[in-house]
Amino acid sequence: MKRLITLGLGVLLSLEVFARPALAHDSWASFQNGGQVSLDTTAPTAGTKPRWTVELAGYGQSTPVVWHSHIYVTSIEGGNKDTCHVAAYSLTDGKQLWRHAISNATPHENNEYVSRAAPSPAADDAGVICLFEGGNLVALTHDGKIRWERNLVVDYGAIVARHGLAASVEQSADHVFIWMERSEEPYVVCLKKSSGETRWKVPGVGATSWASPRLVPVDGGQHLVLSASGSLMGLDPTDGSQLWKLEELTGNSTPTPMPLGDGKFLIGATVGRGESGSGRAAESNGMVQISRTADGIWKADYVWRARRATSSFASPIVHEGVALFVNREGVLYGLEAAAGDELFAKRLSGSSWATAIGLCNGSVLVPARDGKIDVVNGLKSDLTVTTLDPIPVAAKDKKDPVPAAGSPTNSGPPGSKAPVLYAAVVVRDSLLLRQGDRLICLALNSDDTAVSAP
């Protein structure tokens, strides 16, 4: 079913240079929080209501990132995605602190068939680094001053990709990793955070992908794992050299690998529209182990594969020893994490674009694409689901166009025009929800009073 490719011994990984950045306990520093999606906080309740809402400039599909009291959101605006925006908001009251605008390096008709400000930024003590699929890359301080800028079109040529690109910024303590899986000559580049200087640049996978690069901890360091249609690849983050490749996957072009520690990660894959049954896509969902042979050769192979579970756009997670996958129809599959045995299959409110978040006391927050929030409890016994509907009526009334079937910008089943909930982030006692042109902050403490941000 699969073919393993193993490569020669890579150089020893440097923990000092390529360690994960130190994350603040009250922050959400990058896409999927770098894979740290189990948090010590409580689930929202039926009384959960908006603390504040803000209208964003233009439209975007990226996840907001949070560093202490600052929220950073990217978006695009104009008929040809002419302007790229980075805006900072206060976590406390939603007040806009500053906004930075950039001319798009690759103007493209602004429509539902292509990604729109899909890559998510990354933040740390020095500021925030933002990527746009057109090739603009900018590093800003927390008060909005430019640290450095790169135009990847000028540096490395035109960016053309079917339905656009969506890979978010991945970061270590001192570097960022940018994956431009364009149609011709795709590449991965590692840049110094301090200056934007290129440390290395290597070819990409050469296959369709809207997933993000992900640093996965292994024995002695980390591997930079890429998931593109048909294969998984592991790179050495110190020099970009390929360490291993796992091939003959199906449907893995969108979910991002989810690290579990000790070289293990979950991988999700979806069934394309019009296909009958899960087929080989289910077999591509599962847990993968990176390991090294006695002679120092890195390899990767499945620990277990799902029998029925598939994914949609959201990545699978593990919480309280249960691996969770949400498929295109909104069915939540729970598999025993150690061996992959199926524990349950439960229909939720609908398909999910935003990755689930594990909370304390075993709760799991699963955002539905239409804005409902499913709170799942009792993963190992007496499974219950409470559905919350916290999005303000004004936001529900807004219409998103229906994108191309099967594209990463697809807003749902034919005829559905409900706004898409692209991302959910939990910080302190706040739940942030991102629609295309709106950011909503919900109070996890139901006693809070709703306000409207300026």
JSON list of N, CA and C in Angstrom, two decimals, residues 281-308:
[
{"chain": "A", "resi": 281, "resn": "ALA", "atom": "N", "xyz": [-8.52, 7.10, 1.29]},
{"chain": "A", "resi": 281, "resn": "ALA", "atom": "CA", "xyz": [-8.32, 8.30, 2.10]},
{"chain": "A", "resi": 281, "resn": "ALA", "atom": "C", "xyz": [-8.34, 7.96, 3.58]},
{"chain": "A", "resi": 282, "resn": "ALA", "atom": "N", "xyz": [-9.23, 7.06, 4.02]},
{"chain": "A", "resi": 282, "resn": "ALA", "atom": "CA", "xyz": [-9.26, 6.68, 5.43]},
{"chain": "A", "resi": 282, "resn": "ALA", "atom": "C", "xyz": [-7.93, 6.06, 5.84]},
{"chain": "A", "resi": 283, "resn": "GLU", "atom": "N", "xyz": [-7.34, 5.27, 4.99]},
{"chain": "A", "resi": 283, "resn": "GLU", "atom": "CA", "xyz": [-6.07, 4.62, 5.31]},
{"chain": "A", "resi": 283, "resn": "GLU", "atom": "C", "xyz": [-4.93, 5.62, 5.43]},
{"chain": "A", "resi": 284, "resn": "SER", "atom": "N", "xyz": [-5.10, 6.82, 4.88]},
{"chain": "A", "resi": 284, "resn": "SER", "atom": "CA", "xyz": [-4.06, 7.84, 4.99]},
{"chain": "A", "resi": 284, "resn": "SER", "atom": "C", "xyz": [-4.21, 8.67, 6.26]},
{"chain": "A", "resi": 285, "resn": "ASN", "atom": "N", "xyz": [-5.34, 8.53, 6.97]},
{"chain": "A", "resi": 285, "resn": "ASN", "atom": "CA", "xyz": [-5.52, 9.15, 8.27]},
{"chain": "A", "resi": 285, "resn": "ASN", "atom": "C", "xyz": [-4.94, 8.24, 9.34]},
{"chain": "A", "resi": 286, "resn": "GLY", "atom": "N", "xyz": [-4.13, 8.79, 10.22]},
{"chain": "A", "resi": 286, "resn": "GLY", "atom": "CA", "xyz": [-3.57, 7.94, 11.26]},
{"chain": "A", "resi": 286, "resn": "GLY", "atom": "C", "xyz": [-2.41, 8.59, 11.96]},
{"chain": "A", "resi": 287, "resn": "MET", "atom": "N", "xyz": [-1.64, 7.76, 12.67]},
{"chain": "A", "resi": 287, "resn": "MET", "atom": "CA", "xyz": [-0.47, 8.21, 13.40]},
{"chain": "A", "resi": 287, "resn": "MET", "atom": "C", "xyz": [0.79, 7.72, 12.71]},
{"chain": "A", "resi": 288, "resn": "VAL", "atom": "N", "xyz": [1.74, 8.64, 12.54]},
{"chain": "A", "resi": 288, "resn": "VAL", "atom": "CA", "xyz": [3.01, 8.34, 11.89]},
{"chain": "A", "resi": 288, "resn": "VAL", "atom": "C", "xyz": [4.14, 8.48, 12.91]},
{"chain": "A", "resi": 289, "resn": "GLN", "atom": "N", "xyz": [5.11, 7.59, 12.83]},
{"chain": "A", "resi": 289, "resn": "GLN", "atom": "CA", "xyz": [6.28, 7.62, 13.71]},
{"chain": "A", "resi": 289, "resn": "GLN", "atom": "C", "xyz": [7.54, 7.88, 12.90]},
{"chain": "A", "resi": 290, "resn": "ILE", "atom": "N", "xyz": [8.29, 8.91, 13.28]},
{"chain": "A", "resi": 290, "resn": "ILE", "atom": "CA", "xyz": [9.62, 9.16, 12.72]},
{"chain": "A", "resi": 290, "resn": "ILE", "atom": "C", "xyz": [10.63, 8.46, 13.62]},
{"chain": "A", "resi": 291, "resn": "SER", "atom": "N", "xyz": [11.53, 7.70, 13.02]},
{"chain": "A", "resi": 291, "resn": "SER", "atom": "CA", "xyz": [12.54, 6.99, 13.82]},
{"chain": "A", "resi": 291, "resn": "SER", "atom": "C", "xyz": [13.83, 6.90, 13.03]},
{"chain": "A", "resi": 292, "resn": "ARG", "atom": "N", "xyz": [14.87, 6.43, 13.71]},
{"chain": "A", "resi": 292, "resn": "ARG", "atom": "CA", "xyz": [16.18, 6.31, 13.07]},
{"chain": "A", "resi": 292, "resn": "ARG", "atom": "C", "xyz": [16.68, 4.89, 13.25]},
{"chain": "A", "resi": 293, "resn": "THR", "atom": "N", "xyz": [17.19, 4.32, 12.17]},
{"chain": "A", "resi": 293, "resn": "THR", "atom": "CA", "xyz": [17.70, 2.95, 12.21]},
{"chain": "A", "resi": 293, "resn": "THR", "atom": "C", "xyz": [19.04, 2.91, 12.93]},
{"chain": "A", "resi": 294, "resn": "ALA", "atom": "N", "xyz": [19.53, 1.70, 13.17]},
{"chain": "A", "resi": 294, "resn": "ALA", "atom": "CA", "xyz": [20.80, 1.53, 13.88]},
{"chain": "A", "resi": 294, "resn": "ALA", "atom": "C", "xyz": [21.96, 2.18, 13.14]},
{"chain": "A", "resi": 295, "resn": "ASP", "atom": "N", "xyz": [21.88, 2.26, 11.82]},
{"chain": "A", "resi": 295, "resn": "ASP", "atom": "CA", "xyz": [22.95, 2.89, 11.05]},
{"chain": "A", "resi": 295, "resn": "ASP", "atom": "C", "xyz": [22.69, 4.37, 10.78]},
{"chain": "A", "resi": 296, "resn": "GLY", "atom": "N", "xyz": [21.76, 4.95, 11.51]},
{"chain": "A", "resi": 296, "resn": "GLY", "atom": "CA", "xyz": [21.57, 6.40, 11.45]},
{"chain": "A", "resi": 296, "resn": "GLY", "atom": "C", "xyz": [20.68, 6.90, 10.34]},
{"chain": "A", "resi": 297, "resn": "ILE", "atom": "N", "xyz": [19.90, 6.04, 9.69]},
{"chain": "A", "resi": 297, "resn": "ILE", "atom": "CA", "xyz": [19.02, 6.45, 8.60]},
{"chain": "A", "resi": 297, "resn": "ILE", "atom": "C", "xyz": [17.64, 6.79, 9.16]},
{"chain": "A", "resi": 298, "resn": "TRP", "atom": "N", "xyz": [17.15, 7.98, 8.83]},
{"chain": "A", "resi": 298, "resn": "TRP", "atom": "CA", "xyz": [15.82, 8.38, 9.26]},
{"chain": "A", "resi": 298, "resn": "TRP", "atom": "C", "xyz": [14.76, 7.74, 8.37]},
{"chain": "A", "resi": 299, "resn": "LYS", "atom": "N", "xyz": [13.64, 7.37, 8.96]},
{"chain": "A", "resi": 299, "resn": "LYS", "atom": "CA", "xyz": [12.51, 6.84, 8.20]},
{"chain": "A", "resi": 299, "resn": "LYS", "atom": "C", "xyz": [11.22, 7.25, 8.90]},
{"chain": "A", "resi": 300, "resn": "ALA", "atom": "N", "xyz": [10.11, 7.09, 8.20]},
{"chain": "A", "resi": 300, "resn": "ALA", "atom": "CA", "xyz": [8.79, 7.36, 8.76]},
{"chain": "A", "resi": 300, "resn": "ALA", "atom": "C", "xyz": [7.83, 6.29, 8.29]},
{"chain": "A", "resi": 301, "resn": "ASP", "atom": "N", "xyz": [6.96, 5.86, 9.19]},
{"chain": "A", "resi": 301, "resn": "ASP", "atom": "CA", "xyz": [5.97, 4.85, 8.85]},
{"chain": "A", "resi": 301, "resn": "ASP", "atom": "C", "xyz": [4.76, 5.00, 9.77]},
{"chain": "A", "resi": 302, "resn": "TYR", "atom": "N", "xyz": [3.63, 4.44, 9.34]},
{"chain": "A", "resi": 302, "resn": "TYR", "atom": "CA", "xyz": [2.43, 4.51, 10.14]},
{"chain": "A", "resi": 302, "resn": "TYR", "atom": "C", "xyz": [2.54, 3.61, 11.37]},
{"chain": "A", "resi": 303, "resn": "VAL", "atom": "N", "xyz": [2.14, 4.14, 12.52]},
{"chain": "A", "resi": 303, "resn": "VAL", "atom": "CA", "xyz": [1.93, 3.33, 13.72]},
{"chain": "A", "resi": 303, "resn": "VAL", "atom": "C", "xyz": [0.59, 2.61, 13.59]},
{"chain": "A", "resi": 304, "resn": "TRP", "atom": "N", "xyz": [-0.41, 3.35, 13.14]},
{"chain": "A", "resi": 304, "resn": "TRP", "atom": "CA", "xyz": [-1.72, 2.78, 12.82]},
{"chain": "A", "resi": 304, "resn": "TRP", "atom": "C", "xyz": [-2.42, 3.66, 11.80]},
{"chain": "A", "resi": 305, "resn": "ARG", "atom": "N", "xyz": [-3.38, 3.07, 11.12]},
{"chain": "A", "resi": 305, "resn": "ARG", "atom": "CA", "xyz": [-4.19, 3.76, 10.12]},
{"chain": "A", "resi": 305, "resn": "ARG", "atom": "C", "xyz": [-5.66, 3.68, 10.53]},
{"chain": "A", "resi": 306, "resn": "ALA", "atom": "N", "xyz": [-6.41, 4.72, 10.20]},
{"chain": "A", "resi": 306, "resn": "ALA", "atom": "CA", "xyz": [-7.84, 4.71, 10.48]},
{"chain": "A", "resi": 306, "resn": "ALA", "atom": "C", "xyz": [-8.55, 3.72, 9.56]},
{"chain": "A", "resi": 307, "resn": "ARG", "atom": "N", "xyz": [-9.64, 3.18, 10.06]},
{"chain": "A", "resi": 307, "resn": "ARG", "atom": "CA", "xyz": [-10.44, 2.27, 9.24]},
{"chain": "A", "resi": 307, "resn": "ARG", "atom": "C", "xyz": [-11.54, 3.04, 8.51]},
{"chain": "A", "resi": 308, "resn": "ARG", "atom": "N", "xyz": [-12.20, 3.97, 9.21]},
{"chain": "A", "resi": 308, "resn": "ARG", "atom": "CA", "xyz": [-13.28, 4.74, 8.59]},
{"chain": "A", "resi": 308, "resn": "ARG", "atom": "C", "xyz": [-13.06, 6.25, 8.68]}
]
